PDB file of N, CA and C in Angstrom:
ATOM      1  N   MET A 548     -12.439   7.041   2.691  1.00  0.00           N
ATOM      2  CA  MET A 548     -13.312   6.746   1.923  1.00  0.00           C
ATOM      3  C   MET A 548     -15.039   7.102   2.380  1.00  0.00           C
ATOM      4  N   ARG A 549     -15.792   7.684   0.961  1.00  0.00           N
ATOM      5  CA  ARG A 549     -17.070   7.899   1.460  1.00  0.00           C
ATOM      6  C   ARG A 549     -18.107   6.742   1.021  1.00  0.00           C
ATOM      7  N   GLN A 550     -18.993   6.909   1.163  1.00  0.00           N
ATOM      8  CA  GLN A 550     -19.744   5.495   1.116  1.00  0.00           C
ATOM      9  C   GLN A 550     -20.609   5.234  -0.147  1.00  0.00           C
ATOM     10  N   ARG A 551     -20.862   4.615  -0.883  1.00  0.00           N
ATOM     11  CA  ARG A 551     -21.003   4.497  -2.409  1.00  0.00           C
ATOM     12  C   ARG A 551     -21.570   2.622  -2.405  1.00  0.00           C
ATOM     13  N   SER A 552     -22.220   2.731  -3.765  1.00  0.00           N
ATOM     14  CA  SER A 552     -22.191   1.834  -3.766  1.00  0.00           C
ATOM     15  C   SER A 552     -21.660   1.290  -5.155  1.00  0.00           C
ATOM     16  N   PHE A 553     -21.460  -0.096  -5.590  1.00  0.00           N
ATOM     17  CA  PHE A 553     -20.357  -0.327  -6.684  1.00  0.00           C
ATOM     18  C   PHE A 553     -21.207  -1.346  -7.308  1.00  0.00           C
ATOM     19  N   THR A 554     -20.196  -0.598  -8.865  1.00  0.00           N
ATOM     20  CA  THR A 554     -20.885  -1.982  -9.960  1.00  0.00           C
ATOM     21  C   THR A 554     -20.628  -3.076  -9.707  1.00  0.00           C
ATOM     22  N   CYS A 555     -19.425  -3.229  -9.503  1.00  0.00           N
ATOM     23  CA  CYS A 555     -18.773  -4.821  -9.768  1.00  0.00           C
ATOM     24  C   CYS A 555     -17.986  -5.059  -8.263  1.00  0.00           C
ATOM     25  N   GLY A 556     -17.209  -6.481  -7.631  1.00  0.00           N
ATOM     26  CA  GLY A 556     -16.033  -6.398  -7.261  1.00  0.00           C
ATOM     27  C   GLY A 556     -14.542  -5.797  -7.299  1.00  0.00           C
ATOM     28  N   LEU A 557     -14.665  -5.670  -9.037  1.00  0.00           N
ATOM     29  CA  LEU A 557     -13.225  -4.774  -9.250  1.00  0.00           C
ATOM     30  C   LEU A 557     -13.331  -3.334  -8.934  1.00  0.00           C
ATOM     31  N   ASP A 558     -14.793  -2.603  -9.114  1.00  0.00           N
ATOM     32  CA  ASP A 558     -14.824  -1.654  -8.973  1.00  0.00           C
ATOM     33  C   ASP A 558     -14.161  -0.971  -7.081  1.00  0.00           C
ATOM     34  N   ALA A 559     -14.856  -1.906  -6.728  1.00  0.00           N
ATOM     35  CA  ALA A 559     -14.870  -2.433  -5.066  1.00  0.00           C
ATOM     36  C   ALA A 559     -13.267  -2.033  -4.510  1.00  0.00           C
ATOM     37  N   ALA A 560     -12.723  -2.958  -5.460  1.00  0.00           N
ATOM     38  CA  ALA A 560     -11.187  -3.319  -4.841  1.00  0.00           C
ATOM     39  C   ALA A 560     -10.183  -1.989  -5.474  1.00  0.00           C
ATOM     40  N   ILE A 561     -10.519  -1.224  -6.296  1.00  0.00           N
ATOM     41  CA  ILE A 561     -10.109  -0.448  -6.908  1.00  0.00           C
ATOM     42  C   ILE A 561     -10.188   0.821  -6.254  1.00  0.00           C
ATOM     43  N   ALA A 562     -11.325   1.049  -5.807  1.00  0.00           N
ATOM     44  CA  ALA A 562     -11.662   2.066  -4.938  1.00  0.00           C
ATOM     45  C   ALA A 562     -11.081   2.163  -3.236  1.00  0.00           C
ATOM     46  N   VAL A 563     -11.023   0.851  -3.112  1.00  0.00           N
ATOM     47  CA  VAL A 563     -10.101   0.697  -1.578  1.00  0.00           C
ATOM     48  C   VAL A 563      -8.494   0.808  -2.068  1.00  0.00           C
ATOM     49  N   MET A 564      -8.237   0.192  -2.625  1.00  0.00           N
ATOM     50  CA  MET A 564      -5.959   0.768  -2.977  1.00  0.00           C
ATOM     51  C   MET A 564      -5.770   1.424  -4.146  1.00  0.00           C
ATOM     52  N   GLY A 565      -6.956   2.083  -4.783  1.00  0.00           N
ATOM     53  CA  GLY A 565      -6.470   2.878  -5.894  1.00  0.00           C
ATOM     54  C   GLY A 565      -5.304   3.785  -5.930  1.00  0.00           C
ATOM     55  N   GLY A 566      -4.600   4.527  -6.847  1.00  0.00           N
ATOM     56  CA  GLY A 566      -3.792   5.295  -6.808  1.00  0.00           C
ATOM     57  C   GLY A 566      -2.512   4.845  -7.713  1.00  0.00           C
ATOM     58  N   LYS A 567      -1.233   5.170  -7.497  1.00  0.00           N
ATOM     59  CA  LYS A 567      -0.245   4.990  -7.794  1.00  0.00           C
ATOM     60  C   LYS A 567       0.539   4.081  -6.769  1.00  0.00           C
ATOM     61  N   TRP A 568       0.064   4.439  -5.233  1.00  0.00           N
ATOM     62  CA  TRP A 568       1.316   4.392  -4.205  1.00  0.00           C
ATOM     63  C   TRP A 568       0.429   3.379  -3.232  1.00  0.00           C
ATOM     64  N   LYS A 569      -0.613   3.272  -3.523  1.00  0.00           N
ATOM     65  CA  LYS A 569      -1.055   1.736  -2.247  1.00  0.00           C
ATOM     66  C   LYS A 569      -0.608   0.662  -2.513  1.00  0.00           C
ATOM     67  N   GLY A 570      -0.137   0.063  -3.848  1.00  0.00           N
ATOM     68  CA  GLY A 570      -0.190  -0.819  -4.321  1.00  0.00           C
ATOM     69  C   GLY A 570       0.953  -1.619  -4.201  1.00  0.00           C
ATOM     70  N   LEU A 571       2.433   0.055  -4.228  1.00  0.00           N
ATOM     71  CA  LEU A 571       3.596  -0.245  -3.418  1.00  0.00           C
ATOM     72  C   LEU A 571       3.735  -0.833  -2.346  1.00  0.00           C
ATOM     73  N   ILE A 572       2.804  -0.158  -1.470  1.00  0.00           N
ATOM     74  CA  ILE A 572       3.043  -0.093  -0.379  1.00  0.00           C
ATOM     75  C   ILE A 572       2.438  -1.306   0.029  1.00  0.00           C
ATOM     76  N   LEU A 573       1.447  -1.859  -0.402  1.00  0.00           N
ATOM     77  CA  LEU A 573       1.057  -3.225   0.393  1.00  0.00           C
ATOM     78  C   LEU A 573       2.031  -3.976   0.143  1.00  0.00           C
ATOM     79  N   PHE A 574       2.720  -3.945  -1.333  1.00  0.00           N
ATOM     80  CA  PHE A 574       3.812  -5.208  -1.270  1.00  0.00           C
ATOM     81  C   PHE A 574       4.618  -5.224  -0.469  1.00  0.00           C
ATOM     82  N   SER A 575       5.147  -4.136   0.132  1.00  0.00           N
ATOM     83  CA  SER A 575       6.541  -3.771   0.693  1.00  0.00           C
ATOM     84  C   SER A 575       6.371  -4.129   1.958  1.00  0.00           C
ATOM     85  N   LEU A 576       4.963  -4.021   2.577  1.00  0.00           N
ATOM     86  CA  LEU A 576       4.428  -4.322   3.608  1.00  0.00           C
ATOM     87  C   LEU A 576       4.648  -6.079   4.155  1.00  0.00           C
ATOM     88  N   GLY A 577       4.134  -6.494   2.862  1.00  0.00           N
ATOM     89  CA  GLY A 577       4.163  -8.161   2.509  1.00  0.00           C
ATOM     90  C   GLY A 577       5.052  -9.062   3.597  1.00  0.00           C
ATOM     91  N   GLU A 578       5.923  -8.762   3.666  1.00  0.00           N
ATOM     92  CA  GLU A 578       7.370  -9.451   4.735  1.00  0.00           C
ATOM     93  C   GLU A 578       6.296  -9.502   6.008  1.00  0.00           C
ATOM     94  N   GLY A 579       6.622  -8.358   6.720  1.00  0.00           N
ATOM     95  CA  GLY A 579       5.675  -8.066   7.776  1.00  0.00           C
ATOM     96  C   GLY A 579       6.464  -6.514   8.201  1.00  0.00           C
ATOM     97  N   PRO A 580       5.939  -6.529   9.752  1.00  0.00           N
ATOM     98  CA  PRO A 580       6.386  -5.393   9.882  1.00  0.00           C
ATOM     99  C   PRO A 580       7.017  -4.477   9.643  1.00  0.00           C
ATOM    100  N   VAL A 581       7.420  -3.073   9.757  1.00  0.00           N
ATOM    101  CA  VAL A 581       8.052  -2.191   8.504  1.00  0.00           C
ATOM    102  C   VAL A 581       7.868  -0.444   9.107  1.00  0.00           C
ATOM    103  N   ARG A 582       9.102  -0.518   9.536  1.00  0.00           N
ATOM    104  CA  ARG A 582       8.978   1.241  10.122  1.00  0.00           C
ATOM    105  C   ARG A 582       9.022   2.154   8.632  1.00  0.00           C
ATOM    106  N   PHE A 583       8.803   3.922   9.327  1.00  0.00           N
ATOM    107  CA  PHE A 583       8.412   4.518   7.965  1.00  0.00           C
ATOM    108  C   PHE A 583       9.671   4.723   6.959  1.00  0.00           C
ATOM    109  N   GLY A 584      10.813   5.110   8.027  1.00  0.00           N
ATOM    110  CA  GLY A 584      11.897   5.169   7.201  1.00  0.00           C
ATOM    111  C   GLY A 584      12.477   4.155   6.295  1.00  0.00           C
ATOM    112  N   ALA A 585      12.518   3.001   6.740  1.00  0.00           N
ATOM    113  CA  ALA A 585      12.467   1.596   5.811  1.00  0.00           C
ATOM    114  C   ALA A 585      11.755   1.874   4.705  1.00  0.00           C
ATOM    115  N   LEU A 586       9.951   1.771   4.758  1.00  0.00           N
ATOM    116  CA  LEU A 586       9.253   1.438   4.129  1.00  0.00           C
ATOM    117  C   LEU A 586       9.225   2.826   3.309  1.00  0.00           C
ATOM    118  N   ARG A 587       9.929   3.989   3.813  1.00  0.00           N
ATOM    119  CA  ARG A 587      10.173   5.369   2.527  1.00  0.00           C
ATOM    120  C   ARG A 587      11.217   4.694   1.149  1.00  0.00           C
ATOM    121  N   ARG A 588      12.133   4.032   2.041  1.00  0.00           N
ATOM    122  CA  ARG A 588      12.914   3.725   1.413  1.00  0.00           C
ATOM    123  C   ARG A 588      12.667   2.604   0.341  1.00  0.00           C
ATOM    124  N   ALA A 589      11.456   1.818   0.273  1.00  0.00           N
ATOM    125  CA  ALA A 589      11.622   0.604   0.190  1.00  0.00           C
ATOM    126  C   ALA A 589      10.245   0.956  -1.448  1.00  0.00           C
ATOM    127  N   VAL A 590       9.982   2.483  -0.928  1.00  0.00           N
ATOM    128  CA  VAL A 590       9.042   2.506  -2.213  1.00  0.00           C
ATOM    129  C   VAL A 590       9.518   4.035  -2.784  1.00  0.00           C
ATOM    130  N   PRO A 591      10.365   3.872  -3.644  1.00  0.00           N
ATOM    131  CA  PRO A 591      11.343   4.330  -4.697  1.00  0.00           C
ATOM    132  C   PRO A 591      10.461   5.766  -5.302  1.00  0.00           C
ATOM    133  N   GLY A 592      10.568   7.324  -4.787  1.00  0.00           N
ATOM    134  CA  GLY A 592       9.744   8.370  -5.106  1.00  0.00           C
ATOM    135  C   GLY A 592       8.907   8.608  -4.935  1.00  0.00           C
ATOM    136  N   ILE A 593       8.393   8.133  -3.891  1.00  0.00           N
ATOM    137  CA  ILE A 593       6.792   8.739  -3.036  1.00  0.00           C
ATOM    138  C   ILE A 593       7.761   9.583  -1.683  1.00  0.00           C
ATOM    139  N   SER A 594       7.411  10.891  -2.037  1.00  0.00           N
ATOM    140  CA  SER A 594       7.588  11.988  -0.794  1.00  0.00           C
ATOM    141  C   SER A 594       7.133  11.141   0.628  1.00  0.00           C
ATOM    142  N   GLU A 595       7.740  11.827   1.300  1.00  0.00           N
ATOM    143  CA  GLU A 595       7.479  11.616   2.719  1.00  0.00           C
ATOM    144  C   GLU A 595       5.789  12.146   3.046  1.00  0.00           C
ATOM    145  N   ARG A 596       4.964  13.144   2.754  1.00  0.00           N
ATOM    146  CA  ARG A 596       4.005  13.861   2.552  1.00  0.00           C
ATOM    147  C   ARG A 596       3.001  12.537   2.306  1.00  0.00           C
ATOM    148  N   MET A 597       3.599  12.402   0.845  1.00  0.00           N
ATOM    149  CA  MET A 597       2.578  11.119   0.027  1.00  0.00           C
ATOM    150  C   MET A 597       2.577  10.308   1.140  1.00  0.00           C
ATOM    151  N   LEU A 598       3.841   9.631   1.358  1.00  0.00           N
ATOM    152  CA  LEU A 598       3.550   8.213   2.501  1.00  0.00           C
ATOM    153  C   LEU A 598       3.177   8.500   3.659  1.00  0.00           C
ATOM    154  N   ILE A 599       2.708   9.813   4.054  1.00  0.00           N
ATOM    155  CA  ILE A 599       1.804   9.641   5.012  1.00  0.00           C
ATOM    156  C   ILE A 599       0.298   9.831   5.377  1.00  0.00           C
ATOM    157  N   LEU A 600       0.077  10.272   3.628  1.00  0.00           N
ATOM    158  CA  LEU A 600      -0.981  10.754   3.437  1.00  0.00           C
ATOM    159  C   LEU A 600      -1.865   9.518   3.076  1.00  0.00           C
ATOM    160  N   GLN A 601      -1.030   8.318   2.301  1.00  0.00           N
ATOM    161  CA  GLN A 601      -1.406   7.163   2.090  1.00  0.00           C
ATOM    162  C   GLN A 601      -1.330   6.022   2.820  1.00  0.00           C
ATOM    163  N   LEU A 602      -0.748   6.216   3.907  1.00  0.00           N
ATOM    164  CA  LEU A 602      -0.543   4.896   5.295  1.00  0.00           C
ATOM    165  C   LEU A 602      -1.963   5.858   5.911  1.00  0.00           C
ATOM    166  N   ARG A 603      -2.090   6.707   6.220  1.00  0.00           N
ATOM    167  CA  ARG A 603      -3.374   7.585   6.987  1.00  0.00           C
ATOM    168  C   ARG A 603      -4.576   6.853   6.658  1.00  0.00           C
ATOM    169  N   GLU A 604      -4.848   6.540   4.747  1.00  0.00           N
ATOM    170  CA  GLU A 604      -5.678   6.648   4.252  1.00  0.00           C
ATOM    171  C   GLU A 604      -5.773   5.264   4.240  1.00  0.00           C
ATOM    172  N   MET A 605      -5.355   3.906   4.095  1.00  0.00           N
ATOM    173  CA  MET A 605      -4.734   2.440   4.278  1.00  0.00           C
ATOM    174  C   MET A 605      -5.312   2.411   5.209  1.00  0.00           C
ATOM    175  N   GLU A 606      -4.702   2.869   6.796  1.00  0.00           N
ATOM    176  CA  GLU A 606      -5.098   2.731   8.571  1.00  0.00           C
ATOM    177  C   GLU A 606      -6.795   3.084   8.224  1.00  0.00           C
ATOM    178  N   ALA A 607      -7.034   3.997   7.772  1.00  0.00           N
ATOM    179  CA  ALA A 607      -8.549   4.346   8.045  1.00  0.00           C
ATOM    180  C   ALA A 607      -9.726   3.046   7.095  1.00  0.00           C
ATOM    181  N   SER A 608      -8.760   2.728   5.950  1.00  0.00           N
ATOM    182  CA  SER A 608     -10.085   1.296   6.062  1.00  0.00           C
ATOM    183  C   SER A 608      -9.435   0.201   5.988  1.00  0.00           C
ATOM    184  N   GLY A 609      -8.978   0.028   6.672  1.00  0.00           N
ATOM    185  CA  GLY A 609      -8.438  -1.102   7.213  1.00  0.00           C
ATOM    186  C   GLY A 609      -7.629  -2.191   6.916  1.00  0.00           C
ATOM    187  N   LEU A 610      -6.531  -1.640   5.878  1.00  0.00           N
ATOM    188  CA  LEU A 610      -5.461  -2.367   5.261  1.00  0.00           C
ATOM    189  C   LEU A 610      -3.972  -2.801   6.409  1.00  0.00           C
ATOM    190  N   VAL A 611      -4.601  -1.151   6.682  1.00  0.00           N
ATOM    191  CA  VAL A 611      -2.669  -1.023   7.645  1.00  0.00           C
ATOM    192  C   VAL A 611      -2.931  -0.917   9.114  1.00  0.00           C
ATOM    193  N   HIS A 612      -2.242  -1.307   9.586  1.00  0.00           N
ATOM    194  CA  HIS A 612      -2.224  -1.041  11.019  1.00  0.00           C
ATOM    195  C   HIS A 612      -1.449  -0.443  11.432  1.00  0.00           C
ATOM    196  N   ARG A 613      -1.092   0.368  12.122  1.00  0.00           N
ATOM    197  CA  ARG A 613      -0.165   1.914  12.721  1.00  0.00           C
ATOM    198  C   ARG A 613      -0.142   1.363  14.626  1.00  0.00           C
ATOM    199  N   GLU A 614       1.314   0.714  15.049  1.00  0.00           N
ATOM    200  CA  GLU A 614       1.581   0.418  15.761  1.00  0.00           C
ATOM    201  C   GLU A 614       2.337   1.712  16.494  1.00  0.00           C
ATOM    202  N   VAL A 615       2.262   2.002  17.170  1.00  0.00           N
ATOM    203  CA  VAL A 615       3.492   3.351  18.453  1.00  0.00           C
ATOM    204  C   VAL A 615       4.282   2.578  19.567  1.00  0.00           C
ATOM    205  N   HIS A 616       5.224   2.125  19.557  1.00  0.00           N
ATOM    206  CA  HIS A 616       5.723   1.523  20.836  1.00  0.00           C
ATOM    207  C   HIS A 616       6.663   2.857  21.767  1.00  0.00           C
ATOM    208  N   GLN A 617       5.597   2.915  22.930  1.00  0.00           N
ATOM    209  CA  GLN A 617       6.547   4.025  24.259  1.00  0.00           C
ATOM    210  C   GLN A 617       7.682   3.398  24.314  1.00  0.00           C
ATOM    211  N   GLN A 618       8.849   4.928  23.794  1.00  0.00           N
ATOM    212  CA  GLN A 618      10.249   4.462  23.990  1.00  0.00           C
ATOM    213  C   GLN A 618      10.345   5.419  23.318  1.00  0.00           C
ATOM    214  N   VAL A 619      11.522   6.246  23.480  1.00  0.00           N
ATOM    215  CA  VAL A 619      12.417   7.585  23.366  1.00  0.00           C
ATOM    216  C   VAL A 619      13.422   7.284  22.542  1.00  0.00           C
ATOM    217  N   PRO A 620      13.463   7.657  21.320  1.00  0.00           N
ATOM    218  CA  PRO A 620      12.622   8.458  20.543  1.00  0.00           C
ATOM    219  C   PRO A 620      11.516   7.529  20.408  1.00  0.00           C
ATOM    220  N   PRO A 621       9.821   7.691  20.143  1.00  0.00           N
ATOM    221  CA  PRO A 621       8.938   6.869  19.793  1.00  0.00           C
ATOM    222  C   PRO A 621       9.359   5.900  18.500  1.00  0.00           C
ATOM    223  N   LYS A 622       8.552   5.113  18.378  1.00  0.00           N
ATOM    224  CA  LYS A 622       8.798   3.671  17.068  1.00  0.00           C
ATOM    225  C   LYS A 622       8.185   3.394  16.403  1.00  0.00           C
ATOM    226  N   VAL A 623       7.465   3.688  15.462  1.00  0.00           N
ATOM    227  CA  VAL A 623       6.424   3.801  15.170  1.00  0.00           C
ATOM    228  C   VAL A 623       6.442   2.470  13.683  1.00  0.00           C
ATOM    229  N   GLU A 624       5.572   1.056  14.056  1.00  0.00           N
ATOM    230  CA  GLU A 624       5.852   0.333  12.408  1.00  0.00           C
ATOM    231  C   GLU A 624       4.067   0.059  12.104  1.00  0.00           C
ATOM    232  N   TYR A 625       4.583  -0.006  11.128  1.00  0.00           N
ATOM    233  CA  TYR A 625       3.193  -0.274   9.955  1.00  0.00           C
ATOM    234  C   TYR A 625       2.924  -1.854   9.609  1.00  0.00           C
ATOM    235  N   SER A 626       1.972  -2.459   9.476  1.00  0.00           N
ATOM    236  CA  SER A 626       1.824  -4.040   8.825  1.00  0.00           C
ATOM    237  C   SER A 626       0.160  -4.127   8.684  1.00  0.00           C
ATOM    238  N   LEU A 627       0.280  -5.073   7.754  1.00  0.00           N
ATOM    239  CA  LEU A 627      -0.600  -5.479   7.228  1.00  0.00           C
ATOM    240  C   LEU A 627      -1.639  -6.187   8.358  1.00  0.00           C
ATOM    241  N   THR A 628      -2.932  -5.646   7.759  1.00  0.00           N
ATOM    242  CA  THR A 628      -4.112  -6.792   8.643  1.00  0.00           C
ATOM    243  C   THR A 628      -4.433  -7.428   7.627  1.00  0.00           C
ATOM    244  N   GLU A 629      -5.771  -8.710   8.251  1.00  0.00           N
ATOM    245  CA  GLU A 629      -5.141  -9.656   7.674  1.00  0.00           C
ATOM    246  C   GLU A 629      -6.315  -8.988   6.534  1.00  0.00           C
ATOM    247  N   PHE A 630      -7.186  -7.807   5.837  1.00  0.00           N
ATOM    248  CA  PHE A 630      -7.880  -7.599   5.205  1.00  0.00           C
ATOM    249  C   PHE A 630      -6.735  -6.825   4.089  1.00  0.00           C
ATOM    250  N   GLY A 631      -6.017  -6.673   4.693  1.00  0.00           N
ATOM    251  CA  GLY A 631      -4.522  -5.771   3.707  1.00  0.00           C
ATOM    252  C   GLY A 631      -4.095  -7.033   2.582  1.00  0.00           C
ATOM    253  N   ARG A 632      -3.647  -7.934   3.972  1.00  0.00           N
ATOM    254  CA  ARG A 632      -3.232  -9.864   3.661  1.00  0.00           C
ATOM    255  C   ARG A 632      -3.553 -10.043   2.120  1.00  0.00           C
ATOM    256  N   SER A 633      -5.148  -9.805   2.369  1.00  0.00           N
ATOM    257  CA  SER A 633      -6.021 -10.879   1.265  1.00  0.00           C
ATOM    258  C   SER A 633      -5.721  -9.805  -0.126  1.00  0.00           C
ATOM    259  N   LEU A 634      -5.874  -8.220   0.415  1.00  0.00           N
ATOM    260  CA  LEU A 634      -6.226  -7.844  -0.801  1.00  0.00           C
ATOM    261  C   LEU A 634      -4.530  -8.007  -1.319  1.00  0.00           C
ATOM    262  N   ASN A 635      -3.534  -8.183  -0.610  1.00  0.00           N
ATOM    263  CA  ASN A 635      -2.100  -8.390  -1.371  1.00  0.00           C
ATOM    264  C   ASN A 635      -2.335  -9.697  -1.876  1.00  0.00           C
ATOM    265  N   THR A 636      -2.490 -10.929  -1.572  1.00  0.00           N
ATOM    266  CA  THR A 636      -2.530 -12.110  -2.229  1.00  0.00           C
ATOM    267  C   THR A 636      -3.390 -11.924  -3.335  1.00  0.00           C
ATOM    268  N   ALA A 637      -5.012 -11.356  -3.779  1.00  0.00           N
ATOM    269  CA  ALA A 637      -5.159 -11.094  -5.012  1.00  0.00           C
ATOM    270  C   ALA A 637      -4.613  -9.955  -6.038  1.00  0.00           C
ATOM    271  N   LEU A 638      -3.437  -9.469  -5.182  1.00  0.00           N
ATOM    272  CA  LEU A 638      -2.862  -8.456  -6.420  1.00  0.00           C
ATOM    273  C   LEU A 638      -1.648  -9.692  -6.715  1.00  0.00           C
ATOM    274  N   GLU A 639      -1.464 -10.461  -6.591  1.00  0.00           N
ATOM    275  CA  GLU A 639      -0.164 -10.789  -6.485  1.00  0.00           C
ATOM    276  C   GLU A 639      -0.340 -11.459  -8.292  1.00  0.00           C
ATOM    277  N   PRO A 640      -0.925 -12.086  -8.500  1.00  0.00           N
ATOM    278  CA  PRO A 640      -1.761 -12.683 -10.182  1.00  0.00           C
ATOM    279  C   PRO A 640      -1.646 -11.155 -11.457  1.00  0.00           C
ATOM    280  N   LEU A 641      -2.143 -10.208 -10.938  1.00  0.00           N
ATOM    281  CA  LEU A 641      -1.709  -9.031 -11.370  1.00  0.00           C
ATOM    282  C   LEU A 641      -0.102  -8.475 -11.428  1.00  0.00           C
ATOM    283  N   GLY A 642       0.438  -8.728 -10.438  1.00  0.00           N
ATOM    284  CA  GLY A 642       2.161  -8.468  -9.869  1.00  0.00           C
ATOM    285  C   GLY A 642       2.632  -9.207 -11.548  1.00  0.00           C
ATOM    286  N   ALA A 643       2.304 -10.323 -11.247  1.00  0.00           N
ATOM    287  CA  ALA A 643       2.967 -11.778 -12.032  1.00  0.00           C
ATOM    288  C   ALA A 643       2.257 -11.154 -13.569  1.00  0.00           C
ATOM    289  N   TRP A 644       1.657 -10.989 -14.236  1.00  0.00           N
ATOM    290  CA  TRP A 644       0.664 -10.510 -15.015  1.00  0.00           C
ATOM    291  C   TRP A 644       1.930  -9.244 -15.809  1.00  0.00           C
ATOM    292  N   GLY A 645       2.124  -8.166 -14.781  1.00  0.00           N
ATOM    293  CA  GLY A 645       3.061  -7.040 -15.213  1.00  0.00           C
ATOM    294  C   GLY A 645       4.222  -7.487 -15.730  1.00  0.00           C
ATOM    295  N   GLU A 646       4.722  -8.246 -14.528  1.00  0.00           N
ATOM    296  CA  GLU A 646       6.503  -8.866 -14.667  1.00  0.00           C
ATOM    297  C   GLU A 646       6.230  -9.448 -16.111  1.00  0.00           C
ATOM    298  N   GLU A 647       5.354 -10.359 -16.394  1.00  0.00           N
ATOM    299  CA  GLU A 647       5.501 -11.430 -17.503  1.00  0.00           C
ATOM    300  C   GLU A 647       5.611 -10.325 -19.489  1.00  0.00           C
ATOM    301  N   HIS A 648       4.783  -9.142 -18.521  1.00  0.00           N
ATOM    302  CA  HIS A 648       4.186  -8.255 -20.110  1.00  0.00           C
ATOM    303  C   HIS A 648       5.012  -6.693 -20.062  1.00  0.00           C
ATOM    304  N   MET A 649       6.228  -6.851 -19.177  1.00  0.00           N
ATOM    305  CA  MET A 649       6.844  -5.500 -18.787  1.00  0.00           C
ATOM    306  C   MET A 649       7.571  -4.484 -20.184  1.00  0.00           C
ATOM    307  N   GLU A 650       7.924  -5.307 -21.137  1.00  0.00           N
ATOM    308  CA  GLU A 650       8.181  -5.015 -21.856  1.00  0.00           C
ATOM    309  C   GLU A 650       7.442  -4.291 -23.204  1.00  0.00           C
ATOM    310  N   ARG A 651       6.471  -5.089 -23.001  1.00  0.00           N
ATOM    311  CA  ARG A 651       5.408  -4.842 -23.820  1.00  0.00           C
ATOM    312  C   ARG A 651       4.532  -3.328 -23.548  1.00  0.00           C
ATOM    313  N   ILE A 652       4.220  -2.967 -22.066  1.00  0.00           N
ATOM    314  CA  ILE A 652       3.894  -2.148 -21.793  1.00  0.00           C
ATOM    315  C   ILE A 652       4.663  -1.288 -21.569  1.00  0.00           C
ATOM    316  N   GLU A 653       6.188  -1.067 -21.305  1.00  0.00           N
ATOM    317  CA  GLU A 653       6.700  -0.415 -21.922  1.00  0.00           C
ATOM    318  C   GLU A 653       6.579   0.412 -22.671  1.00  0.00           C
ATOM    319  N   ALA A 654       6.548  -0.327 -23.752  1.00  0.00           N
ATOM    320  CA  ALA A 654       7.117   0.058 -24.981  1.00  0.00           C
ATOM    321  C   ALA A 654       5.669   0.966 -25.659  1.00  0.00           C
ATOM    322  N   ILE A 655       4.525   0.873 -24.979  1.00  0.00           N
ATOM    323  CA  ILE A 655       3.390   1.801 -24.834  1.00  0.00           C
ATOM    324  C   ILE A 655       3.711   3.403 -24.878  1.00  0.00           C
ATOM    325  N   PRO A 656       2.909   3.505 -26.460  1.00  0.00           N
ATOM    326  CA  PRO A 656       2.996   5.008 -26.240  1.00  0.00           C
ATOM    327  C   PRO A 656       2.440   5.997 -25.271  1.00  0.00           C
TER     328      PRO A 656
END
């Protein structure tokens, strides 16, 4: 993420987690460490390439930790950092709002 100044806290939050997939990835990692294949299954519709790109961005911004276990075949697990957990906590009310209003949102043309 490039250096920039933000107009408000919401602007900063959206910059770090913006896009279609990052919120879903954060939610999927909320229960604990997850291997790549399980994460891909937990986020329906995401391509392998897009998941890799999003995870790299999230790792670079400090939201996600990537752990490589030295074994054959290699085992890689992804988990939330404290920073990522705090963002997940902040997004919970937004998710609840979306659940509450899903029918109305789906009806928007």
